[in-house]
DNA sequence: ACCTGAACACCGTTCAAGT
DNA sequence: ACCTGAACACCGTTCAAGT
């Protein structure tokens, strides 16, 4: 018989990765400490050693993961803002299963740090009210992704007919070209509006 | 001893009302069929008679309740759109506890009907691509309410220190005047942008 | 038609115990 | 330090039974 292969050590990162996989594939309501343990080949209780506050900590970590993006300052504040918005949209679209958390939980930790960093970058690039601009930009991205994911029908059958088929992220590759164009067009308009005020 | 007072009959409306009260006061994660039953002075199982698909049906109903708004067509398509957006924002802000559902679940039933009605009104008022406009307007409202509720710290202590103190809707009356102004300003800008395309 | 009671499978979390 | 096993209170849902 083959030797029992040495177990991969449990880490916060592996836990979050597995949790995202479950949430994206089966929905947030089926993300369960016990299921998560199974996916990690471990008893559910082992997770508490890495996330002491349990499921609440897990939810916070998921929201943070999908929301703590980074972008380098570009030439103008407009280009910097554009980079931030694209990065945020990509991160949110990649994990529709935790979108509800991301749109709803106030930013903490690295997510809050990202908001501050973005604000500083825009302020340094000469934008007068950078805090208000960041609020408007975040709102724009949140709304755009929300309607896009809604329209993709991601939450429609939380397990409809056949087997539990994992979900395909909204049009990887082709199809969503229209959504991309809409997003860029709206973003241009918003940036123009922010420049005028 | 006083006569047992006749129980108020259970209805779909009363169930939804009580569920909103719990979700807004203690958060969605504490909205439980059994707790809901307690609030309605009934065994949890009685709810299934009015919502046959159980908790999934309840979630759908909550999203629908907070999302199925109505507005009358006004003079211009701009004024009509403004009325819809204000009504949507008010409805969402009133129930932060189910915001995650509202932003995330695809519209069904009366909510989907409201989207269609809004689209027809704008089309009849002469707006070329009413469907795209409605998507943009919905995205704007969703994003604005999301950041506003985030900033209000609604989800911050899901039970922090003292007792389970019920939550006060974001600045009933005074304080949110700035948020109101931001909302109207952004809405004006969006409407201007939609007119130009 | 409407609600209850008991039951079942599953959930989050604790804690003492193993290594 | 890291993980397990057993235990506890609670959850969603079913089903037969009451009225």
CSV table of C-alpha atoms (C1' of nucleotides) in Angstrom, one decimal:
chain,number,residue,atom,x,y,z
A,1,UNK,CA,0.0,0.0,0.0
A,2,UNK,CA,1.2,3.5,-0.8
A,3,UNK,CA,2.6,5.6,2.1
A,4,UNK,CA,0.3,8.2,3.5
A,5,UNK,CA,1.4,11.3,1.7
A,6,UNK,CA,2.4,14.1,4.0
A,7,UNK,CA,-0.4,16.6,4.4
A,8,UNK,CA,0.0,20.0,3.0
A,9,UNK,CA,0.1,22.4,5.9
A,10,UNK,CA,-3.0,24.5,6.5
A,11,UNK,CA,-2.5,28.2,6.0
A,12,UNK,CA,-4.8,31.2,6.0
A,13,UNK,CA,-4.1,31.6,2.3
A,14,UNK,CA,-5.1,28.0,1.5
A,15,UNK,CA,-8.3,28.4,3.6
A,16,UNK,CA,-9.3,31.5,1.8
A,17,UNK,CA,-8.6,30.1,-1.6
A,18,UNK,CA,-10.7,27.0,-0.9
A,19,UNK,CA,-13.5,29.1,0.5
A,20,UNK,CA,-13.6,31.3,-2.6
A,21,UNK,CA,-13.7,28.2,-4.7
A,22,UNK,CA,-16.8,26.9,-2.8
A,23,UNK,CA,-18.5,30.3,-2.7
A,24,UNK,CA,-18.0,30.9,-6.4
A,25,UNK,CA,-19.0,27.3,-7.3
A,26,UNK,CA,-22.0,26.7,-5.1
A,27,UNK,CA,-22.9,30.0,-3.5
A,28,UNK,CA,-22.2,31.6,-0.2
A,29,UNK,CA,-25.0,29.8,1.6
A,30,UNK,CA,-23.3,26.5,1.0
A,31,UNK,CA,-19.9,27.7,2.3
A,32,UNK,CA,-19.8,25.8,5.5
A,33,UNK,CA,-17.0,25.3,8.0
A,34,UNK,CA,-17.4,21.5,7.6
A,35,UNK,CA,-17.5,21.6,3.8
A,36,UNK,CA,-14.5,23.9,3.9
A,37,UNK,CA,-12.7,21.4,6.1
A,38,UNK,CA,-13.5,18.6,3.7
A,39,UNK,CA,-12.1,20.5,0.8
A,40,UNK,CA,-8.9,21.0,2.7
A,41,UNK,CA,-8.7,17.4,3.8
A,42,UNK,CA,-9.0,18.4,7.4
A,43,UNK,CA,-11.5,18.4,10.2
A,44,UNK,CA,-13.5,21.7,10.3
A,45,UNK,CA,-12.2,22.5,13.8
A,46,UNK,CA,-8.6,22.8,12.4
A,47,UNK,CA,-9.7,26.0,10.7
A,48,UNK,CA,-10.2,27.8,13.9
A,49,UNK,CA,-6.6,27.6,14.7
A,50,UNK,CA,-5.8,29.9,11.7
A,51,UNK,CA,-9.0,32.0,11.9
A,52,UNK,CA,-9.7,32.4,15.6
A,53,UNK,CA,-12.9,34.3,15.2
A,54,UNK,CA,-14.3,31.5,13.1
A,55,UNK,CA,-16.8,32.0,10.3
A,56,UNK,CA,-17.1,35.8,10.9
A,57,UNK,CA,-13.3,36.1,10.5
A,58,UNK,CA,-13.6,34.0,7.3
A,59,UNK,CA,-16.3,36.3,5.9
A,60,UNK,CA,-14.2,39.3,6.7
A,61,UNK,CA,-11.1,37.7,5.1
A,62,UNK,CA,-13.1,36.9,1.9
A,63,UNK,CA,-14.4,40.5,1.6
A,64,UNK,CA,-10.9,41.8,2.2
A,65,UNK,CA,-9.3,39.4,-0.3
A,66,UNK,CA,-11.6,40.5,-3.2
A,67,UNK,CA,-11.5,44.1,-2.3
A,68,UNK,CA,-7.9,44.9,-1.4
A,69,UNK,CA,-6.6,45.8,-4.8
A,70,UNK,CA,-3.5,47.8,-5.7
A,71,UNK,CA,-2.6,50.0,-8.6
A,72,UNK,CA,0.5,52.2,-9.4
A,73,UNK,CA,0.0,55.9,-9.9
A,74,UNK,CA,0.0,56.7,-13.7
A,75,UNK,CA,0.5,59.9,-15.6
A,76,UNK,CA,-2.6,61.9,-14.7
A,77,UNK,CA,-5.0,61.4,-11.8
A,78,UNK,CA,-7.5,60.3,-14.5
A,79,UNK,CA,-5.2,57.4,-15.5
A,80,UNK,CA,-4.5,56.5,-12.0
A,81,UNK,CA,-8.2,56.4,-11.2
A,82,UNK,CA,-8.8,54.3,-14.3
A,83,UNK,CA,-6.3,51.8,-13.3
A,84,UNK,CA,-7.8,51.5,-9.8
A,85,UNK,CA,-11.3,51.0,-11.2
A,86,UNK,CA,-10.3,48.4,-13.7
A,87,UNK,CA,-8.4,46.5,-11.1
A,88,UNK,CA,-11.3,46.6,-8.7
A,89,UNK,CA,-13.8,45.5,-11.3
A,90,UNK,CA,-11.6,42.6,-12.3
A,91,UNK,CA,-11.2,41.5,-8.7
A,92,UNK,CA,-14.9,41.6,-8.0
A,93,UNK,CA,-16.0,39.9,-11.2
A,94,UNK,CA,-13.6,37.1,-10.6
A,95,UNK,CA,-15.4,36.0,-7.4
A,96,UNK,CA,-19.2,36.6,-7.8
A,97,UNK,CA,-19.8,34.2,-4.9
A,98,UNK,CA,-18.6,36.8,-2.4
A,99,UNK,CA,-19.8,39.9,-4.2
A,100,UNK,CA,-22.5,40.4,-1.6
A,101,UNK,CA,-19.9,40.6,1.1
A,102,UNK,CA,-17.6,42.9,-0.8
A,103,UNK,CA,-20.4,45.4,-1.5
A,104,UNK,CA,-21.8,45.3,2.0
A,105,UNK,CA,-19.0,45.0,4.5
A,106,UNK,CA,-17.1,48.2,5.4
A,107,UNK,CA,-13.5,47.9,4.3
A,108,UNK,CA,-11.1,46.7,7.0
A,109,UNK,CA,-7.4,45.9,7.2
A,110,UNK,CA,-5.7,45.8,3.7
A,111,UNK,CA,-9.0,46.8,2.1
A,112,UNK,CA,-9.2,50.0,4.1
A,113,UNK,CA,-5.5,50.6,3.5
A,114,UNK,CA,-6.2,50.3,-0.3
A,115,UNK,CA,-8.9,53.0,-0.1
A,116,UNK,CA,-6.5,55.3,1.8
A,117,UNK,CA,-3.7,54.6,-0.7
A,118,UNK,CA,-6.0,55.4,-3.6
A,119,UNK,CA,-7.1,58.6,-2.0
A,120,UNK,CA,-3.6,59.7,-1.3
A,121,UNK,CA,-2.5,59.0,-4.9
A,122,UNK,CA,-5.3,61.1,-6.4
A,123,UNK,CA,-4.7,63.9,-3.9
A,124,UNK,CA,-1.0,63.9,-4.7
A,125,UNK,CA,-1.8,64.0,-8.4
A,126,UNK,CA,-3.7,67.3,-7.8
A,127,UNK,CA,-7.3,66.3,-7.5
A,128,UNK,CA,-9.0,68.7,-5.1
A,129,UNK,CA,-11.5,66.5,-3.2
A,130,UNK,CA,-9.9,63.1,-3.5
A,131,UNK,CA,-12.0,61.5,-0.8
A,132,UNK,CA,-15.2,62.4,-2.5
A,133,UNK,CA,-13.8,61.2,-5.8
A,134,UNK,CA,-12.8,57.8,-4.4
A,135,UNK,CA,-16.3,57.4,-2.9
A,136,UNK,CA,-17.8,58.1,-6.4
A,137,UNK,CA,-15.4,55.8,-8.1
A,138,UNK,CA,-16.0,53.0,-5.7
A,139,UNK,CA,-19.7,53.5,-6.1
A,140,UNK,CA,-19.4,53.3,-9.8
A,141,UNK,CA,-17.4,50.1,-9.8
A,142,UNK,CA,-19.7,48.5,-7.2
A,143,UNK,CA,-22.9,49.3,-9.2
A,144,UNK,CA,-21.4,48.3,-12.5
A,145,UNK,CA,-20.3,44.9,-11.2
A,146,UNK,CA,-23.6,44.3,-9.3
A,147,UNK,CA,-25.8,44.8,-12.4
A,148,UNK,CA,-23.3,42.8,-14.6
A,149,UNK,CA,-23.3,39.9,-12.2
A,150,UNK,CA,-27.1,40.1,-11.8
A,151,UNK,CA,-27.5,40.0,-15.5
A,152,UNK,CA,-25.2,37.1,-15.9
A,153,UNK,CA,-27.7,35.2,-13.9
A,154,UNK,CA,-25.0,34.0,-11.5
A,155,UNK,CA,-27.4,33.5,-8.6
A,156,UNK,CA,-30.3,32.2,-10.7
A,157,UNK,CA,-30.2,28.4,-10.1
A,158,UNK,CA,-28.4,27.9,-6.7
A,159,UNK,CA,-28.6,24.3,-7.8
A,160,UNK,CA,-31.3,24.0,-10.4
A,161,UNK,CA,-31.7,20.8,-12.3
A,162,UNK,CA,-28.8,18.5,-13.2
A,163,UNK,CA,-25.8,18.0,-10.9
A,164,UNK,CA,-23.9,20.7,-9.0
A,165,UNK,CA,-22.1,22.0,-12.0
A,166,UNK,CA,-19.5,24.6,-11.0
A,167,UNK,CA,-20.0,28.1,-12.3
A,168,UNK,CA,-18.2,29.7,-15.2
A,169,UNK,CA,-17.0,33.2,-14.5
A,170,UNK,CA,-19.1,35.8,-16.5
A,171,UNK,CA,-17.9,35.2,-20.1
A,172,UNK,CA,-14.2,34.5,-19.8
A,173,UNK,CA,-12.7,35.6,-23.1
A,174,UNK,CA,-15.4,36.8,-25.6
A,175,UNK,CA,-19.0,37.7,-24.9
A,176,UNK,CA,-18.6,40.4,-22.3
A,177,UNK,CA,-17.1,42.9,-24.7
A,178,UNK,CA,-20.3,44.9,-24.5
A,179,UNK,CA,-20.1,45.1,-20.8
A,180,UNK,CA,-16.4,46.1,-21.0
A,181,UNK,CA,-17.3,48.9,-23.4
A,182,UNK,CA,-20.2,50.1,-21.2
A,183,UNK,CA,-17.9,50.1,-18.2
A,184,UNK,CA,-15.2,52.2,-20.0
A,185,UNK,CA,-17.8,54.6,-21.4
A,186,UNK,CA,-19.4,55.2,-18.0
A,187,UNK,CA,-16.0,55.6,-16.4
A,188,UNK,CA,-14.9,58.2,-18.9
A,189,UNK,CA,-18.1,60.1,-18.2
A,190,UNK,CA,-17.6,59.9,-14.5
A,191,UNK,CA,-14.0,61.1,-14.7
A,192,UNK,CA,-15.1,64.0,-16.9
A,193,UNK,CA,-17.7,64.9,-14.3
A,194,UNK,CA,-15.1,64.8,-11.5
A,195,UNK,CA,-12.7,67.0,-13.4
A,196,UNK,CA,-15.4,69.7,-13.8
A,197,UNK,CA,-16.2,69.9,-10.1
B,1,UNK,CA,-57.2,34.6,33.9
B,2,UNK,CA,-57.5,36.6,30.7
B,3,UNK,CA,-58.9,34.8,27.7
B,4,UNK,CA,-56.3,33.7,25.2
B,5,UNK,CA,-56.5,36.5,22.6
B,6,UNK,CA,-57.3,35.3,19.1
B,7,UNK,CA,-54.0,35.0,17.1
B,8,UNK,CA,-53.5,37.4,14.3
B,9,UNK,CA,-53.6,35.3,11.1
B,10,UNK,CA,-50.2,34.6,9.5
B,11,UNK,CA,-49.8,36.2,6.0
B,12,UNK,CA,-47.0,36.5,3.5
B,13,UNK,CA,-46.9,40.2,4.2
B,14,UNK,CA,-46.6,39.8,8.0
B,15,UNK,CA,-43.8,37.3,7.5
B,16,UNK,CA,-41.9,39.6,5.2
B,17,UNK,CA,-42.4,42.5,7.5
B,18,UNK,CA,-41.1,40.6,10.5
B,19,UNK,CA,-38.1,39.2,8.5
B,20,UNK,CA,-37.1,42.7,7.5
B,21,UNK,CA,-37.3,43.8,11.1
B,22,UNK,CA,-34.9,41.1,12.2
B,23,UNK,CA,-32.5,41.5,9.2
B,24,UNK,CA,-32.3,45.2,9.7
B,25,UNK,CA,-32.0,45.0,13.5
B,26,UNK,CA,-29.6,42.0,13.9
B,27,UNK,CA,-28.2,41.2,10.4
B,28,UNK,CA,-29.1,38.7,7.8
B,29,UNK,CA,-27.1,35.9,9.4
B,30,UNK,CA,-29.3,36.0,12.4
B,31,UNK,CA,-32.5,35.8,10.4
B,32,UNK,CA,-33.6,32.3,11.1
B,33,UNK,CA,-36.8,30.4,10.4
B,34,UNK,CA,-37.1,29.6,14.1
B,35,UNK,CA,-36.4,33.2,15.3
B,36,UNK,CA,-38.9,34.4,12.6
B,37,UNK,CA,-41.5,32.1,14.0
B,38,UNK,CA,-40.9,33.4,17.5
B,39,UNK,CA,-41.3,37.0,16.3
B,40,UNK,CA,-44.6,36.0,14.7
B,41,UNK,CA,-45.8,34.0,17.8
B,42,UNK,CA,-45.9,30.9,15.8
B,43,UNK,CA,-43.9,27.7,15.3
B,44,UNK,CA,-41.3,28.0,12.6
B,45,UNK,CA,-42.9,25.3,10.5
B,46,UNK,CA,-46.1,27.4,10.1
B,47,UNK,CA,-44.1,29.7,7.8
B,48,UNK,CA,-43.7,26.9,5.2
B,49,UNK,CA,-47.4,27.0,4.6
B,50,UNK,CA,-47.2,30.6,3.3
B,51,UNK,CA,-43.7,30.3,1.7
B,52,UNK,CA,-43.6,26.8,0.3
B,53,UNK,CA,-39.9,27.0,-0.9
B,54,UNK,CA,-38.9,27.9,2.6
B,55,UNK,CA,-35.9,30.1,3.3
B,56,UNK,CA,-35.0,30.5,-0.3
B,57,UNK,CA,-38.4,31.8,-1.0
B,58,UNK,CA,-38.1,34.1,1.9
B,59,UNK,CA,-34.8,35.5,0.6
B,60,UNK,CA,-36.3,36.0,-2.8
B,61,UNK,CA,-39.3,37.7,-1.3
B,62,UNK,CA,-37.1,40.1,0.7
B,63,UNK,CA,-35.0,41.1,-2.3
B,64,UNK,CA,-38.2,41.6,-4.3
B,65,UNK,CA,-39.9,43.7,-1.5
B,66,UNK,CA,-37.0,46.1,-1.3
B,67,UNK,CA,-36.4,46.3,-5.0
B,68,UNK,CA,-39.9,46.4,-6.6
B,69,UNK,CA,-40.4,50.2,-6.6
B,70,UNK,CA,-42.8,52.2,-8.7
B,71,UNK,CA,-42.8,55.7,-10.1
B,72,UNK,CA,-45.1,57.7,-12.3
B,73,UNK,CA,-43.9,59.1,-15.6
B,74,UNK,CA,-43.1,62.8,-15.2
B,75,UNK,CA,-42.6,65.6,-17.7
B,76,UNK,CA,-39.3,64.6,-19.4
B,77,UNK,CA,-37.5,61.3,-19.4
B,78,UNK,CA,-35.0,62.9,-17.1
B,79,UNK,CA,-37.6,63.7,-14.5
B,80,UNK,CA,-39.0,60.2,-14.8
B,81,UNK,CA,-35.6,58.6,-14.4
B,82,UNK,CA,-35.0,60.9,-11.4
B,83,UNK,CA,-38.2,59.8,-9.7
B,84,UNK,CA,-37.3,56.1,-10.2
B,85,UNK,CA,-33.8,56.5,-8.8
B,86,UNK,CA,-34.9,58.4,-5.8
B,87,UNK,CA,-37.6,55.8,-5.0
B,88,UNK,CA,-35.1,53.0,-5.5
B,89,UNK,CA,-32.5,54.6,-3.2
B,90,UNK,CA,-35.1,55.3,-0.5
B,91,UNK,CA,-36.3,51.7,-0.6
B,92,UNK,CA,-32.8,50.2,-0.4
B,93,UNK,CA,-31.7,52.6,2.4
B,94,UNK,CA,-34.6,51.8,4.5
B,95,UNK,CA,-33.6,48.1,4.8
B,96,UNK,CA,-29.8,47.8,5.0
B,97,UNK,CA,-30.1,44.3,6.4
B,98,UNK,CA,-31.2,42.9,3.0
B,99,UNK,CA,-29.1,45.2,0.8
B,100,UNK,CA,-26.7,42.3,0.0
B,101,UNK,CA,-29.7,40.3,-1.4
B,102,UNK,CA,-31.0,43.3,-3.3
B,103,UNK,CA,-27.7,44.0,-5.0
B,104,UNK,CA,-27.0,40.4,-5.8
B,105,UNK,CA,-30.2,38.5,-6.7
B,106,UNK,CA,-31.4,38.9,-10.3
B,107,UNK,CA,-34.8,40.7,-10.3
B,108,UNK,CA,-37.8,38.3,-10.4
B,109,UNK,CA,-41.5,38.8,-10.2
B,110,UNK,CA,-42.6,42.3,-9.3
B,111,UNK,CA,-39.0,43.4,-9.3
B,112,UNK,CA,-38.4,42.3,-12.9
B,113,UNK,CA,-41.8,43.9,-13.8
B,114,UNK,CA,-40.6,47.2,-12.3
B,115,UNK,CA,-37.4,47.1,-14.4
B,116,UNK,CA,-39.5,46.5,-17.5
B,117,UNK,CA,-42.0,49.3,-16.6
B,118,UNK,CA,-39.2,51.7,-16.1
B,119,UNK,CA,-37.6,50.8,-19.4
B,120,UNK,CA,-40.9,51.3,-21.2
B,121,UNK,CA,-41.5,54.6,-19.6
B,122,UNK,CA,-38.1,55.9,-20.7
B,123,UNK,CA,-38.5,54.5,-24.2
B,124,UNK,CA,-42.0,56.1,-24.6
B,125,UNK,CA,-40.5,59.4,-23.4
B,126,UNK,CA,-38.2,59.3,-26.3
B,127,UNK,CA,-35.0,58.0,-24.9
B,128,UNK,CA,-33.2,56.0,-27.7
B,129,UNK,CA,-31.6,53.1,-25.8
B,130,UNK,CA,-33.8,52.9,-22.8
B,131,UNK,CA,-32.5,49.4,-21.8
B,132,UNK,CA,-29.0,50.6,-21.5
B,133,UNK,CA,-30.1,53.7,-19.6
B,134,UNK,CA,-31.9,51.6,-17.1
B,135,UNK,CA,-28.9,49.4,-16.6
B,136,UNK,CA,-26.8,52.5,-16.0
B,137,UNK,CA,-29.3,54.1,-13.6
B,138,UNK,CA,-29.7,50.9,-11.6
B,139,UNK,CA,-25.9,50.6,-11.4
B,140,UNK,CA,-25.7,54.2,-10.1
B,141,UNK,CA,-28.3,53.7,-7.4
B,142,UNK,CA,-26.8,50.3,-6.3
B,143,UNK,CA,-23.3,51.7,-6.0
B,144,UNK,CA,-24.4,54.9,-4.3
B,145,UNK,CA,-26.4,53.0,-1.6
B,146,UNK,CA,-23.6,50.4,-1.2
B,147,UNK,CA,-20.9,52.9,-0.3
B,148,UNK,CA,-23.4,55.0,1.8
B,149,UNK,CA,-24.4,52.0,3.9
B,150,UNK,CA,-20.8,50.8,4.1
B,151,UNK,CA,-19.8,54.2,5.4
B,152,UNK,CA,-22.6,54.3,7.9
B,153,UNK,CA,-20.9,51.4,9.5
B,154,UNK,CA,-24.1,49.4,9.4
B,155,UNK,CA,-22.4,46.0,9.4
B,156,UNK,CA,-19.5,47.0,11.8
B,157,UNK,CA,-20.5,45.4,15.1
B,158,UNK,CA,-22.8,42.5,14.3
B,159,UNK,CA,-23.2,42.5,18.1
B,160,UNK,CA,-20.2,44.3,19.6
B,161,UNK,CA,-20.2,45.2,23.2
B,162,UNK,CA,-23.5,46.0,25.1
B,163,UNK,CA,-26.8,44.3,24.4
B,164,UNK,CA,-28.3,43.6,21.1
B,165,UNK,CA,-29.3,47.2,20.4
B,166,UNK,CA,-31.5,47.5,17.3
B,167,UNK,CA,-30.0,49.6,14.5
B,168,UNK,CA,-31.1,53.1,13.6
B,169,UNK,CA,-31.5,53.6,9.8
B,170,UNK,CA,-28.7,55.8,8.4
B,171,UNK,CA,-29.3,59.3,9.8
B,172,UNK,CA,-33.1,59.6,9.9
B,173,UNK,CA,-33.7,63.3,9.6
B,174,UNK,CA,-30.5,65.4,9.7
B,175,UNK,CA,-26.9,64.1,9.1
B,176,UNK,CA,-27.2,62.5,5.6
B,177,UNK,CA,-27.7,65.8,3.9
B,178,UNK,CA,-24.3,65.5,2.3
B,179,UNK,CA,-25.1,62.1,1.0
B,180,UNK,CA,-28.3,63.4,-0.4
B,181,UNK,CA,-26.5,66.2,-2.2
B,182,UNK,CA,-23.8,63.8,-3.5
B,183,UNK,CA,-26.5,61.5,-4.8
B,184,UNK,CA,-28.4,64.3,-6.6
B,185,UNK,CA,-25.2,65.7,-8.1
B,186,UNK,CA,-24.0,62.4,-9.4
B,187,UNK,CA,-27.5,61.7,-10.8
B,188,UNK,CA,-27.5,65.0,-12.7
B,189,UNK,CA,-24.2,64.1,-14.2
B,190,UNK,CA,-25.3,60.7,-15.2
B,191,UNK,CA,-28.5,62.0,-16.8
B,192,UNK,CA,-26.5,64.6,-18.7
B,193,UNK,CA,-24.2,61.8,-20.0
B,194,UNK,CA,-27.1,59.7,-21.1
B,195,UNK,CA,-28.7,62.6,-23.0
B,196,UNK,CA,-25.4,63.1,-24.9
B,197,UNK,CA,-25.2,59.6,-26.2
C,1,DA,C1',-56.9,25.3,5.4
C,2,DC,C1',-53.8,26.2,8.8
C,3,DC,C1',-50.8,25.1,12.4
C,4,DT,C1',-48.1,21.9,15.7
C,5,DG,C1',-44.6,18.2,17.5
C,6,DA,C1',-41.4,15.2,16.8
C,7,DA,C1',-37.8,13.8,14.1
C,8,DC,C1',-33.5,14.0,10.9
C,9,DA,C1',-29.5,15.7,8.9
C,10,DC,C1',-26.7,19.3,9.2
C,11,DC,C1',-24.5,23.5,11.1
C,12,DG,C1',-21.0,26.7,14.2
C,13,DT,C1',-18.3,26.5,18.1
C,14,DT,C1',-16.1,24.8,22.7
C,15,DC,C1',-13.0,22.2,24.9
C,16,DA,C1',-10.2,18.6,26.5
C,17,DA,C1',-7.2,15.5,24.4
C,18,DG,C1',-3.7,13.8,21.3
C,19,DT,C1',0.9,14.3,18.6
D,1,DA,C1',2.0,24.4,17.6
D,2,DC,C1',-1.3,22.1,15.1
D,3,DC,C1',-4.9,19.0,14.6
D,4,DT,C1',-8.7,15.6,16.2
D,5,DG,C1',-13.2,13.7,18.6
D,6,DA,C1',-16.8,14.2,21.1
D,7,DA,C1',-20.1,17.2,22.7
D,8,DC,C1',-23.7,21.1,22.8
D,9,DA,C1',-26.9,24.3,21.1
D,10,DC,C1',-28.9,25.6,17.2
D,11,DC,C1',-30.4,25.4,12.3
D,12,DG,C1',-33.6,24.1,7.8
D,13,DT,C1',-36.9,21.0,6.4
D,14,DT,C1',-40.1,16.6,6.3
D,15,DC,C1',-44.0,14.5,7.6
D,16,DA,C1',-47.7,12.7,10.1
D,17,DA,C1',-50.9,14.5,13.1
D,18,DG,C1',-54.1,17.7,15.2
D,19,DT,C1',-57.9,21.3,14.8
